[in-house]
Every structure is written in structure tokens, then in C-alpha cells.
Amino acid sequence: MERSWGLPSGPMSLTNADAAHTPEPLDPGAVLRRRFAAAVRAAFPEANLPEPSVTIAQNAKFGDYQCSNAMAYAKALGTGLNPRQVAQAIVERLDLGDLAEPVTAANIAGPGFINVTIRPAALGAKVDAMDVPSLGIEVDADAPVTVVDLCGVNLAKQMHIGHLRSTVIGDTLARVLERTLGAAKVKRQNHVGDWGLPIAMVTAKLMSLEKAGKIDLGAITLDDLDRVYKQAKAECEADVDGLAFALAWGMGPKVEAELEAFNAEPLERSAEARRTLVALQNGDGDVRRVWKRLYDVTMSACLQTCARLNANITEAHSAGESSYEERLAPLVAKLKASGVAVVDDGALVVRLEDAGIAEPCIVQKRDGGFLYATTDLAAISHRVSALGASRIIYCVDARQSLHFRQVFAAARKAGLVPASAVLEHAAFGTILGEDNRPFKSRSGESVRLGDVIDEAVEAARGQLAARSRDLPEAELETIARGVALAAIRYTDLSSERTKDYVFSLQRMVAFEGDTGPYLLYALARVNSILRNAAEQRLASAPTCTIEHAAEKSLALALLRYPACVQDVARTLEPHRLCAYLYELAVAFGGFFEACPVLRAETAERRASRLRLCTMTKRVLTDGLGLLGIPAIERM
RNA sequence: GUCCCGGUAGCUCAGUUGGAUAGAGCAGCCGCCUUCUAAGCGGCAGGUCGUGCGUUCGAAUCGCACCCGGGACGCCA
């Protein structure tokens, strides 16, 4: 699989004493992993055992963390030691310092699980250490430049529901990578479908409409263009297959004549579109002017929709297929000259059998035209050479999986990318309607993204109005937009990326349970405490002291944040961050109920809890930010 | 036909890469607001992890076969 940017878990190096010199991680799990690794090395210095894994205990009665490797080690060692004896040997050499309660034979359970309970005192210090600008998320200074291909709008079309996932998932992955690789290392690329016959077809139609005085290009909207596109497409549709069939099977002059008459108009339109395409490619001034207007109107509207989704996608991130147009012929010539591409049935293809792909990648049609794949190859080349990319992540529908396998393999075969470059398709599933077919409106048209956002805002406004007390109208509107945005993005991000899901506005804008609004609500409740504390001039403590079980759960949840973000960066799976933030919000919910802050029993306890609240606010705000969900003060 | 996804509670989904009694949310039932936002919290109930073999101390997770659903497969993008 391509998706394996992270460190592979190989055998431990016996000489590597890294643990002693690098700073101790905030994440207790990571610290434990190091300590366990050291203990394993000490216990079995001769054996080349895999790294131990220390995971969060599934059941609180076993403690906070557990190591389950003793069973596997016993087998790998082959020394006749049973798993409990192996666990015993590890435990005897385990030094957990003051992080956890001492681990003894009593902590070895079942076949050989080693259970660890974190000390509350150590947790407080860890949370304190997390109170730095990075929140403990380390930036990989050696990271390669990474391109995230996202959004992918097309000229003369409103953004529709099919663009939601590419935009939201792509934007989120970019945000996470910006955090873990450094903002300068991440380059977003909106691959705009602004070229080819369909675009020429609209352009031709626009020109004729303008000539007839039926439209004013200066005042035209994307909705107008959308209509013109559909009209032009319908006018160009010809029963070409039917005619070919009739000719091939000699169905007689009458049938042929009928079909030709039926096809005359569409054929003329298609010819016109092809002429327009040639004129466009040759830089014809008037065609170019109309095309540019088409481009500007579309992009202006689409980028506005992106902004409504809080996706950081601008004109600067957008590269039209047109920008690669002049590179296509040289590229294909090079592929042909080097023998990478060969002629097959009149078309030029790159054979990929040696890469395990039966279907070849077609780079030039029999009629000399270039294809989707050709443009993608040119884009890869550009991204590597001009943008300096060593890694390109394509946030595109899973149905294009074969296409990308072909393009990636062809790019490697042609040497367009260094062998070390990583090309990965961060595929996502389709948004389906209630009928389990790709989501369409009742009339069979694609559902406009702008409409979905409008409906979500309206639903959120209704819910807020029904529940909220005394919010001024203006603030209610702002909050409704924020809640709707949280609902939309969280819904799209919270299930596994590669899976399809059935669209349901009602479920999307639900306020209860595992939803975006619930996370905002948790934040609103923290903010409420902090606001009241500020009004009463109550200060938080410089360090927090963990005493109550709910405080401990909250602290443990907070400390998992940096590892979670790194995990998302490694796997490119945003739903892990969603699940984490939900668990954090749940932990805060328990804390909120069980641990009064402003009315705490002592001033010290109150100050300490205020600090926990501050940290919860920081992590929630930061995590929501990575999901592209702006924080709100109240709701 | 070949290849790629998926199948876990009534519904929508997780499951930390093979660990202990499979977890959440919604829907249902029972409790909790004179106390920091009840959009919440606590509890009950709900399961043949598609089916069958296999691998091993241990399988929702790995392998094989089959069933069901979706998708992609040469000159569209």
C-alpha cells in the first residue's frame, strides 16, 4: 500500500539508546512505550523482539494502560518461558518513575497482560507541560513538501454535493499536515476542470447567445452558466451510436436518413464545439475573452462556497487543467520517444502489467486528443518539478481508484517522479441518497452545495431559537452559521473516509450525541465557566492537581491529543480526530457534572479546575480548528 | 468475466493494526435542573461481528472458499 508514510515498526535496535536523550513525550502512552521497550531490551538483550505496544486499557478496572506483548514474546523467544514468566521478567526491569503506580507481579493479569495505572500527581505535571503553543504537537522539520489535491471544481457548474467530501476532507488533511509538517511544507491544489470539449461547448454556446443579444456576459451568474451548460450539452447529444449501428448493419437508407436528419443539428453543434476548442487552444482573442469570463464567474462563486465551508481554498491554490495544456504534447512525445508509451489500436498507451495493472493508461486518443490521465501526468510533473513536491495526496472519490493507480504507475514508469516520491489516493466514499444511489435531488439533478449549507443553517437556526434563552438576533444568526458548519463538516469527517454514507439533513443537524454541535456545546460550557470566573476575578492555578476520577479521565483525554493529531497525519483519516474530540467532550461532560469549578470546596481546588478548563478549551478549540470548525463563545 | 470497496445492536457508526466481558450515538425505558448552559449527566435493555472452514494461548481483526450489497474496468472527466 502507498499509505505508509509513518515509521514502520521494525525490530528494535539493540544499540540505540534514543529514549534517554530525546525529551519525554507528553503522552503517557508514548512514555510507557519507551519504558517498556527499555525493560524488554534489558530482560532479553539477545533477542530481536518487535517493539512492545502499550495501549489504553479497554476496561477501567484493569487500569489506564496495558501492554499485551508478553504472550507473543514468549512464543518468539522459544525458550520455554511461559507468557506470565516473560511478563514477570519485563516487570522486574520496568522503571516507570513517578509516572505510574509501581508495577509488580500483582499487575500481571490473565495470560500475561501487564496493567499500568497512572499516578494522578504525574498527570497534573503532564497537563502543565502541555500548556505550550504547540500543545505538544511536534513539527517534523525534515518533512518533504506535500501537495494536497482537493476540491476539483468544474467550469459552468455550481459546486454540488459531490464536491463536499473532496473539499472538506482535503482541507482538513491539509490543516493537519500544516500542523505536523509545518505550514510552508503543505501546498493545496484545486485541480479545476476548465479545459476540453465540454468547456469549449459551453463557450461556443455563450458566444452564440451573446451574439444574438440574449445574454449579458458582464452580468451573468454561475446559475445562468449552469443552465447554459445543460442546454448546450443537450443540444450536442447525438445518437452517434445508433447511426453507426445502422450503417454497420445495413438497416437501410430510410433508417439511416432518419438518423442522420435527427443527428444533423447535434452534429453541427459538436463540430462547432470542436472548432471552438481549437480556437481556444490557439489563443483566439474573442473565444479567450468569453472563456475567461466563464472561468472568473465560476471560480468566484465556487471559492465563495469554499469559504462558506471554511475551506482554505483560494485562487492561488487553484490550477486549471488549462495551465497544463501546452505541456501535454511534449510530454506525450517524450513518452513515445522513450518507448514508455506505445501505440495500441491507434491510441497511445502506457502498459502497466509489470505494475500489476492489467488495463493500460491511455495518454492519447486515436484522433490525437489528450485525456484526463494525460493532464494528471502533466500535473504530477509540474507538482514535483515546480512545487517541489515529494508527496502528493489526492483527495478524490474512490470510484477513481483505478484511474489513479494507472496514473501513478505511469508516472513512475515514465520517471516523472523520483522513486522516493509518495503518490497516494486518499479516496473517499460516495454520498448516497435514501435509495442507496448517489445523492440526487427529486428531479434527478445533483444537489447544490450552497443549498445544503442554506438548509443546514436554517435547521440550526430553528433548533437554536427553540432552545436558546436570550440571544440577540444577530448573534443567533452567527451561531446558527457556526453550528451548521460544525454539523456539516463533522458529519462528513466523522465516519471512515473510504466508506459511503447516506445523506440525511435531519441526522446531520442533530444537536444530541456524537455530533459537531455537541462539541461546540461542550466548548460553550467551558467558556461559560471561564467567563464567570473572569467576572468574579478568579485566577487559575499555575499547576493543576488531579484528585477526582473525573479530573483524571479529563487529564488523560487531554494528553492524548498530540498523538491523535500525529495519527491522523500518518493515516490521513480525519475520523480519528473526530472520535478523539468526542471522547474529550464526553470526559469534560463527566467532569462538568461531578466537579464543580466555581463552587469548588477550596480555593486551591477551584484554581486547579479552572486550569483544567483552560486546557480543555485550548485543546477543543485547536482540534475543532483542525477539522475546520471555528470555535464559538456561546450557544 | 476480472479487479477494488463494504457487510458489527431496530437505525447510523467506532473498534487504537491479533488481546481480557465487542463499544458509542440515535430510537426505547428509568432516574437527575432553587447550584458553573438539561443541546447535558447517570442507569436499563438491545449482538450467531454475512456464512463456513482454517491459522494460535487468543480472531470482528489474519488466510481460503462461498453468500449479499456497491463500485471500477481503452479512446468522458
XYZ file of C-alpha atoms in Angstrom, chain A:
635
model
C 0.000 0.000 0.000
C 1.071 3.528 -0.669
C -0.359 4.863 2.517
C 2.510 4.272 4.873
C 4.324 7.497 5.380
C 4.732 6.845 9.079
C 7.529 4.940 10.685
C 7.303 1.254 10.008
C 7.517 -0.758 13.172
C 10.607 -2.821 12.595
C 12.722 -4.742 15.054
C 14.276 -2.773 17.868
C 17.835 -1.681 17.574
C 19.840 -3.005 20.475
C 22.409 -0.253 20.404
C 20.062 2.649 20.031
C 19.683 4.412 23.352
C 17.416 7.097 21.947
C 14.984 7.065 24.817
C 17.444 8.542 27.248
C 18.286 11.594 25.166
C 15.161 12.854 23.496
C 12.699 14.807 25.659
C 9.968 12.823 27.286
C 6.690 12.924 25.344
C 3.594 14.404 26.912
C 1.544 11.384 26.007
C 1.722 8.891 28.886
C 1.237 6.081 26.398
C 4.336 7.135 24.474
C 6.380 7.382 27.664
C 5.225 3.947 28.753
C 6.105 2.536 25.354
C 9.687 3.758 25.792
C 9.959 2.439 29.313
C 8.544 -0.913 28.319
C 10.905 -1.077 25.344
C 13.849 -0.447 27.673
C 12.615 -3.142 30.046
C 12.194 -5.629 27.223
C 15.724 -4.914 25.987
C 17.081 -5.345 29.479
C 15.181 -8.563 30.064
C 16.015 -10.191 26.727
C 19.153 -8.481 25.397
C 19.941 -11.266 22.959
C 16.536 -11.472 21.368
C 15.448 -9.301 18.457
C 11.902 -8.737 19.613
C 9.452 -6.316 17.999
C 8.660 -3.074 19.820
C 6.143 -3.533 22.613
C 2.840 -1.781 22.178
C 1.260 -0.043 25.120
C -2.384 0.751 24.591
C -5.119 2.408 26.540
C -6.876 -0.136 28.721
C -10.250 -1.091 27.343
C -11.744 -1.590 30.736
C -11.043 0.859 33.553
C -10.851 -1.947 36.093
C -7.563 -3.043 34.519
C -6.003 0.369 34.994
C -5.206 3.085 32.476
C -2.808 1.429 30.054
C -1.862 -2.120 29.217
C 0.925 -3.986 27.489
C -0.101 -7.235 25.806
C 3.160 -8.328 24.215
C 4.322 -10.905 26.737
C 2.283 -13.664 25.069
C 3.787 -13.015 21.648
C 7.274 -12.618 23.123
C 7.028 -15.968 24.910
C 6.425 -17.620 21.603
C 9.078 -15.649 19.697
C 11.707 -16.377 22.342
C 11.123 -20.090 22.176
C 12.967 -20.531 25.472
C 10.205 -22.395 27.173
C 9.297 -19.448 29.364
C 5.562 -19.109 29.643
C 3.945 -15.707 28.970
C 3.495 -14.893 32.635
C 7.173 -15.579 33.253
C 8.079 -13.305 30.359
C 5.802 -10.639 31.772
C 7.443 -11.131 35.140
C 10.906 -10.611 33.610
C 9.749 -7.394 31.958
C 8.038 -6.114 35.081
C 11.172 -6.694 37.169
C 13.150 -4.412 34.888
C 10.437 -1.839 34.374
C 11.147 1.638 35.703
C 8.136 3.893 35.384
C 9.500 6.576 37.695
C 6.762 8.649 39.246
C 4.524 8.428 36.186
C 2.608 5.378 37.327
C 1.958 3.221 40.337
C 4.720 0.635 40.740
C 4.110 -2.393 38.572
C 4.522 -5.717 40.303
C 3.559 -9.326 39.756
C 0.125 -8.332 41.004
C -0.339 -6.244 37.863
C 0.155 -9.231 35.608
C -3.276 -10.465 34.679
C -4.796 -13.258 32.663
C -2.397 -14.972 30.270
C 0.193 -12.191 30.682
C -1.277 -8.718 30.358
C 0.675 -6.054 32.215
C -1.601 -3.364 33.590
C -0.483 0.150 34.421
C -2.227 2.781 36.489
C -1.095 6.374 36.043
C -0.449 8.445 39.178
C -2.698 11.460 39.471
C 0.196 13.631 40.615
C 2.138 12.848 37.451
C -0.891 13.689 35.333
C -1.071 17.207 36.701
C 2.521 17.857 35.731
C 1.892 16.428 32.259
C -1.082 18.685 31.687
C 1.031 21.633 32.826
C 3.727 20.673 30.347
C 1.127 20.646 27.598
C 0.407 24.320 28.144
C 2.722 25.458 25.376
C 1.854 26.996 21.989
C 2.267 23.665 20.166
C 0.118 21.775 22.684
C 2.799 19.130 22.402
C 2.380 18.526 18.684
C 5.858 18.201 17.257
C 6.666 19.534 13.819
C 8.713 17.292 11.568
C 11.429 19.680 10.410
C 12.650 17.242 7.759
C 9.230 16.795 6.228
C 9.024 16.807 2.450
C 6.870 19.263 0.550
C 3.415 17.742 0.326
C 0.724 18.626 -2.181
C -2.908 18.065 -1.260
C -5.150 17.810 -4.310
C -8.634 18.808 -3.258
C -11.979 20.335 -4.229
C -11.730 19.919 -8.009
C -14.482 22.168 -9.332
C -15.544 22.386 -12.982
C -16.368 25.452 -15.038
C -20.016 26.302 -15.631
C -21.135 24.093 -12.785
C -22.215 25.001 -9.313
C -20.407 23.083 -6.614
C -22.631 20.131 -5.814
C -22.812 17.548 -3.088
C -20.072 15.561 -4.826
C -17.595 18.339 -4.074
C -18.330 18.361 -0.353
C -16.071 15.492 0.614
C -13.089 16.454 -1.507
C -13.271 19.984 -0.165
C -13.860 19.213 3.490
C -11.640 16.148 3.818
C -8.907 17.715 1.700
C -8.996 20.933 3.687
C -8.874 19.020 6.965
C -5.965 16.840 5.869
C -4.130 19.962 4.724
C -4.773 21.618 8.090
C -3.477 18.606 9.991
C -0.399 18.287 7.791
C 0.276 22.007 8.099
C 0.435 21.427 11.828
C 2.660 18.355 11.800
C 4.879 19.189 8.814
C 4.878 22.965 9.048
C 2.630 25.285 7.070
C 5.258 26.008 4.426
C 5.515 22.328 3.512
C 1.888 21.903 2.519
C 0.561 23.096 -0.822
C -3.125 22.861 -1.641
C -4.026 22.344 -5.267
C -7.528 22.797 -6.578
C -7.432 20.972 -9.923
C -10.013 22.938 -11.914
C -11.795 21.318 -14.848
C -11.534 24.306 -17.147
C -10.486 22.680 -20.415
C -11.572 20.225 -23.018
C -14.549 19.701 -25.257
C -17.323 20.241 -22.684
C -15.888 23.625 -21.760
C -15.497 24.565 -25.410
C -19.101 23.528 -25.921
C -20.342 25.997 -23.291
C -18.046 28.661 -24.573
C -19.442 28.241 -28.085
C -22.988 28.397 -26.752
C -22.216 31.526 -24.736
C -20.743 33.196 -27.796
C -23.783 32.487 -29.904
C -26.135 33.655 -27.158
C -24.124 36.824 -26.750
C -24.132 37.416 -30.487
C -27.906 37.048 -30.503
C -28.113 39.593 -27.712
C -29.733 37.082 -25.382
C -27.242 37.343 -22.562
C -25.075 39.966 -20.933
C -21.763 38.348 -20.100
C -20.953 41.192 -17.752
C -23.906 40.382 -15.515
C -24.052 36.625 -15.907
C -24.141 34.390 -12.827
C -22.983 30.849 -12.232
C -26.607 29.744 -12.107
C -27.025 31.125 -15.626
C -23.898 29.309 -16.744
C -25.152 26.112 -15.186
C -28.304 26.350 -17.279
C -26.395 27.202 -20.443
C -24.160 24.212 -19.842
C -27.097 21.833 -19.587
C -28.708 23.342 -22.666
C -25.509 23.136 -24.694
C -24.935 19.577 -23.600
C -28.438 18.549 -24.617
C -28.028 20.234 -28.000
C -24.827 18.335 -28.661
C -26.181 14.947 -27.728
C -26.384 12.879 -30.854
C -27.395 9.333 -31.437
C -23.961 8.629 -32.823
C -24.030 5.041 -31.644
C -27.385 4.486 -33.297
C -26.145 5.827 -36.617
C -23.012 3.716 -36.501
C -25.173 0.702 -35.728
C -27.477 1.403 -38.646
C -24.573 1.844 -41.028
C -22.752 -1.228 -39.794
C -25.768 -3.489 -40.020
C -27.173 -2.061 -43.200
C -30.541 -1.173 -41.758
C -31.422 0.527 -44.979
C -31.316 4.027 -46.431
C -34.537 5.052 -44.780
C -33.401 4.366 -41.241
C -30.016 5.894 -41.976
C -31.560 9.013 -43.424
C -33.851 9.407 -40.434
C -31.000 9.053 -38.021
C -28.841 11.456 -39.979
C -31.596 14.024 -40.052
C -32.124 13.525 -36.344
C -28.415 13.935 -35.780
C -27.793 16.869 -38.092
C -28.331 19.578 -35.512
C -26.348 17.899 -32.690
C -23.562 17.000 -35.083
C -23.309 20.621 -36.179
C -23.214 21.737 -32.531
C -20.481 19.226 -31.749
C -18.489 20.365 -34.745
C -18.873 23.929 -33.573
C -17.627 22.946 -30.121
C -14.605 21.268 -31.628
C -13.851 24.358 -33.721
C -14.167 26.475 -30.604
C -11.787 24.175 -28.755
C -9.201 24.606 -31.470
C -9.685 28.370 -31.404
C -9.329 28.335 -27.649
C -6.143 26.314 -27.857
C -4.784 28.682 -30.474
C -5.420 31.626 -28.214
C -8.164 33.237 -30.302
C -8.866 36.568 -28.640
C -12.654 36.552 -28.637
C -13.003 32.908 -27.618
C -10.443 33.513 -24.934
C -12.387 36.527 -23.646
C -15.592 34.534 -23.249
C -13.745 31.583 -21.721
C -12.026 33.891 -19.222
C -15.385 35.276 -18.189
C -16.655 31.722 -17.764
C -13.635 30.958 -15.609
C -13.927 34.064 -13.455
C -17.649 33.741 -12.797
C -17.327 30.073 -11.884
C -14.315 30.487 -9.661
C -15.720 33.479 -7.866
C -18.860 31.566 -6.925
C -17.102 28.314 -6.085
C -14.447 29.910 -3.936
C -17.238 31.666 -2.093
C -18.859 28.303 -1.419
C -15.498 27.007 -0.208
C -15.323 29.977 2.128
C -18.781 29.155 3.480
C -17.426 25.687 4.270
C -14.457 27.362 5.933
C -12.180 25.583 3.477
C -8.975 27.457 2.876
C -9.046 27.297 -0.900
C -8.314 30.378 -2.959
C -7.434 31.378 -6.499
C -3.779 30.994 -5.501
C -4.428 27.314 -4.708
C -6.219 26.734 -7.991
C -4.566 25.365 -11.098
C -6.779 24.784 -14.089
C -6.279 21.925 -16.471
C -5.699 24.692 -18.996
C -2.448 25.550 -17.242
C -1.049 22.165 -18.232
C -2.372 22.294 -21.775
C 0.831 23.285 -23.524
C 2.832 20.625 -21.693
C 0.699 17.744 -22.920
C 2.096 17.358 -26.441
C 5.765 17.498 -25.346
C 5.021 15.098 -22.505
C 3.355 12.586 -24.786
C 6.124 12.974 -27.365
C 8.655 12.207 -24.667
C 6.721 9.151 -23.511
C 6.541 7.914 -27.065
C 10.198 8.608 -27.842
C 11.367 6.791 -24.706
C 9.194 3.806 -25.503
C 7.198 4.167 -22.297
C 4.087 4.769 -24.362
C 3.244 2.529 -27.267
C 0.606 2.572 -29.985
C -2.262 0.204 -29.403
C -5.311 0.108 -31.651
C -4.485 3.597 -32.822
C -4.251 5.078 -29.347
C -1.103 5.767 -27.363
C -0.998 3.842 -24.100
C 1.365 3.097 -21.244
C 1.270 -0.598 -20.467
C 1.246 -1.320 -16.746
C 1.236 -5.104 -16.485
C 4.603 -5.033 -14.713
C 2.992 -2.822 -12.067
C 0.240 -5.376 -11.654
C -2.368 -3.394 -13.559
C -3.965 -5.137 -16.498
C -5.600 -2.069 -18.030
C -3.160 0.267 -19.778
C -3.181 4.014 -19.173
C -4.321 5.799 -22.326
C -2.448 9.055 -22.828
C -3.542 9.968 -26.346
C -6.690 9.151 -28.268
C -6.708 7.761 -31.771
C -7.719 11.213 -33.047
C -4.712 12.770 -31.346
C -6.634 14.251 -28.434
C -5.387 14.104 -24.864
C -7.228 12.774 -21.865
C -7.867 13.182 -18.179
C -4.896 10.917 -17.437
C -2.595 12.952 -19.679
C -3.399 16.114 -17.763
C -2.893 14.335 -14.452
C 0.542 13.163 -15.586
C 1.456 16.714 -16.573
C 0.163 17.941 -13.219
C 2.290 15.414 -11.345
C 5.331 16.504 -13.283
C 4.607 20.151 -12.520
C 3.968 19.496 -8.858
C 7.249 17.654 -8.488
C 9.440 19.981 -10.506
C 7.878 23.400 -9.901
C 6.250 22.968 -6.493
C 8.994 20.706 -5.151
C 6.574 18.033 -4.013
C 7.873 14.743 -2.682
C 4.445 13.595 -1.730
C 1.100 14.171 -3.440
C -2.170 13.310 -1.778
C -5.240 13.091 -3.988
C -8.462 13.695 -2.169
C -10.753 12.256 -4.803
C -13.750 9.925 -4.967
C -12.946 6.235 -4.514
C -14.529 5.428 -7.867
C -11.452 6.924 -9.481
C -9.209 4.466 -7.745
C -8.201 2.608 -10.908
C -7.535 5.880 -12.692
C -5.064 6.960 -10.023
C -3.390 3.583 -9.813
C -2.813 3.844 -13.540
C -1.619 7.442 -13.442
C 0.729 6.797 -10.517
C 2.185 3.712 -12.156
C 2.569 5.504 -15.481
C 4.258 8.460 -13.781
C 6.761 6.124 -12.143
C 7.353 4.164 -15.312
C 7.985 7.406 -17.182
C 10.300 8.664 -14.465
C 8.216 11.788 -13.892
C 8.733 11.418 -10.152
C 11.720 10.319 -8.088
C 11.475 6.765 -6.822
C 11.207 8.099 -3.276
C 8.187 10.248 -4.062
C 4.923 9.219 -2.469
C 1.764 9.359 -4.543
C -1.374 8.432 -2.670
C -5.053 8.443 -3.372
C -6.865 9.479 -0.203
C -10.070 8.047 -1.579
C -13.460 8.731 -0.079
C -16.821 7.045 -0.432
C -19.881 8.398 -2.171
C -22.648 10.391 -0.507
C -25.803 8.418 -1.192
C -29.489 9.245 -1.173
C -32.158 7.294 0.709
C -32.328 4.942 -2.293
C -28.658 3.995 -1.843
C -27.852 5.612 -5.156
C -25.564 8.654 -5.453
C -27.433 11.534 -3.835
C -29.621 13.424 -6.295
C -32.477 15.860 -5.934
C -36.032 14.729 -6.528
C -35.824 15.890 -10.131
C -32.709 13.808 -10.674
C -30.273 16.696 -10.663
C -27.215 16.922 -8.464
C -27.817 18.678 -5.187
C -26.161 22.070 -4.904
C -23.754 22.514 -2.054
C -24.949 26.041 -1.459
C -28.475 24.718 -0.940
C -27.271 22.124 1.546
C -25.492 24.829 3.526
C -28.586 27.053 3.425
C -30.799 24.242 4.680
C -28.360 23.332 7.436
C -28.199 26.949 8.613
C -31.963 27.174 8.603
C -32.326 23.955 10.574
C -29.690 25.100 13.051
C -31.423 28.455 13.445
C -34.684 26.694 14.206
C -33.112 24.453 16.810
C -31.311 27.371 18.439
C -34.415 29.529 18.531
C -36.365 26.709 20.166
C -33.773 26.139 22.867
C -31.867 29.292 23.500
C -32.838 31.844 26.026
C -31.914 35.395 25.389
C -29.571 35.537 22.448
C -29.801 38.696 20.354
C -30.933 38.113 16.764
C -27.567 38.997 15.240
C -25.663 36.640 17.500
C -28.174 33.881 16.916
C -27.578 34.157 13.195
C -23.810 33.959 13.647
C -24.134 30.973 15.945
C -26.537 29.251 13.555
C -23.947 29.505 10.812
C -21.247 28.178 13.091
C -23.380 25.285 14.276
C -24.419 24.402 10.725
C -20.798 24.438 9.622
C -19.842 22.186 12.531
C -22.724 19.867 11.671
C -21.807 19.590 8.002
C -18.073 19.160 8.434
C -18.322 16.828 11.413
C -20.826 14.607 9.604
C -18.585 14.310 6.601
C -15.401 13.784 8.592
C -16.577 11.509 11.378
C -17.143 8.292 9.507
C -14.359 6.351 7.912
C -13.127 8.193 4.861
C -13.408 5.352 2.377
C -16.973 4.443 3.231
C -20.126 5.632 1.518
C -22.748 7.259 3.682
C -26.403 8.082 3.248
C -27.138 11.795 3.352
C -29.673 12.892 5.931
C -30.113 16.551 6.733
C -32.020 15.638 9.856
C -29.210 13.493 11.190
C -26.603 15.986 10.081
C -28.005 18.900 12.042
C -28.922 16.850 15.123
C -27.665 18.504 18.284
C -27.502 15.434 20.500
C -24.836 12.825 20.893
C -21.846 12.321 18.630
C -22.254 15.454 16.521
C -20.481 18.674 15.672
C -22.968 20.782 17.642
C -22.342 18.649 20.742
C -18.650 19.506 20.556
C -19.482 23.192 20.245
C -21.841 22.854 23.172
C -19.078 21.384 25.312
C -16.915 24.323 24.340
C -19.718 26.754 25.154
C -19.987 25.233 28.611
C -16.254 25.573 29.262
C -16.412 29.131 28.055
C -19.305 29.825 30.361
C -17.267 28.718 33.372
C -14.241 30.707 32.285
C -16.373 33.774 31.586
C -17.954 33.627 35.032
C -14.554 33.108 36.603
C -13.192 36.155 34.844
C -16.158 38.240 36.002
C -15.523 37.134 39.565
C -11.807 37.756 39.097
C -10.946 34.183 39.980
C -7.498 33.109 38.866
C -6.481 29.660 37.735
C -3.640 27.808 39.409
C -0.159 27.715 37.897
C -0.338 23.932 38.038
C -3.249 21.577 38.271
C -3.775 18.891 40.839
C -5.649 15.802 39.770
C -7.775 14.262 42.509
C -11.252 13.267 41.363
C -11.758 10.357 38.957
C -13.470 12.700 36.502
C -10.462 15.021 36.624
C -8.222 12.092 35.898
C -10.299 11.000 32.910
C -10.259 14.522 31.561
C -6.499 14.860 32.022
C -5.851 11.506 30.340
C -8.037 12.580 27.436
C -6.260 15.926 27.084
C -2.861 14.256 26.989
C -3.821 12.004 24.106
C -4.246 14.982 21.798
C -0.755 15.279 20.248
C -0.575 11.564 19.463
C -4.026 11.719 17.933
C -3.055 14.535 15.587
C 0.076 12.661 14.530
C -2.042 9.593 13.967
C -4.341 11.496 11.626
C -1.332 12.890 9.779
C 0.024 9.372 9.349
C -3.181 7.615 8.337
C -4.911 10.556 6.610
C -8.064 9.548 8.464
C -9.805 12.567 9.984
C -12.478 10.449 11.686
C -9.894 9.551 14.317
C -9.693 13.196 15.346
C -13.477 13.405 15.419
C -13.678 10.361 17.679
C -10.983 11.775 19.924
C -12.663 15.164 20.278
C -15.961 13.474 21.035
C -14.301 11.431 23.780
C -12.676 14.573 25.134
C -16.041 16.333 25.164
C -17.582 13.343 26.936
C -14.781 13.401 29.515
C -15.439 17.084 30.029
C -19.149 16.340 30.372
C -18.394 13.958 33.214
C -16.088 16.481 34.829
C -18.682 19.229 34.439
C -21.274 17.182 36.294
C -19.033 15.764 39.004
C -16.578 18.555 39.713
C -17.938 21.992 40.485
C -15.404 24.601 39.487
C -16.608 27.997 40.654
C -18.193 26.430 43.707
C -15.350 24.076 44.469
C -14.780 23.165 48.110
C -11.499 25.041 48.363
C -9.853 27.925 46.541
C -6.951 25.676 45.562
C -9.230 23.101 44.037
C -11.148 25.779 42.185
C -7.964 27.258 40.770
C -6.738 23.858 39.676
C -10.034 23.048 37.994
C -10.022 26.393 36.245
C -6.703 25.405 34.763
C -8.169 22.121 33.550
C -10.975 24.127 31.968
C -8.490 26.391 30.239
C -6.625 23.423 28.828
C -9.858 21.780 27.712
C -10.793 24.955 25.918
C -7.414 25.107 24.219
C -7.444 21.506 23.021
C -11.082 21.572 21.924
C -10.569 24.833 20.067
C -7.398 23.591 18.443
C -8.854 20.236 17.451
C -12.025 21.769 16.063
C -9.796 24.178 14.188
C -8.020 21.267 12.521
C -11.429 19.981 11.462
C -12.091 23.434 10.044
C -14.751 24.197 12.636
C -14.315 27.646 14.187
C -14.849 27.913 17.911
C -17.813 29.812 19.266
C -18.086 31.655 22.577
C -21.606 30.618 23.500
C -24.641 28.894 22.080
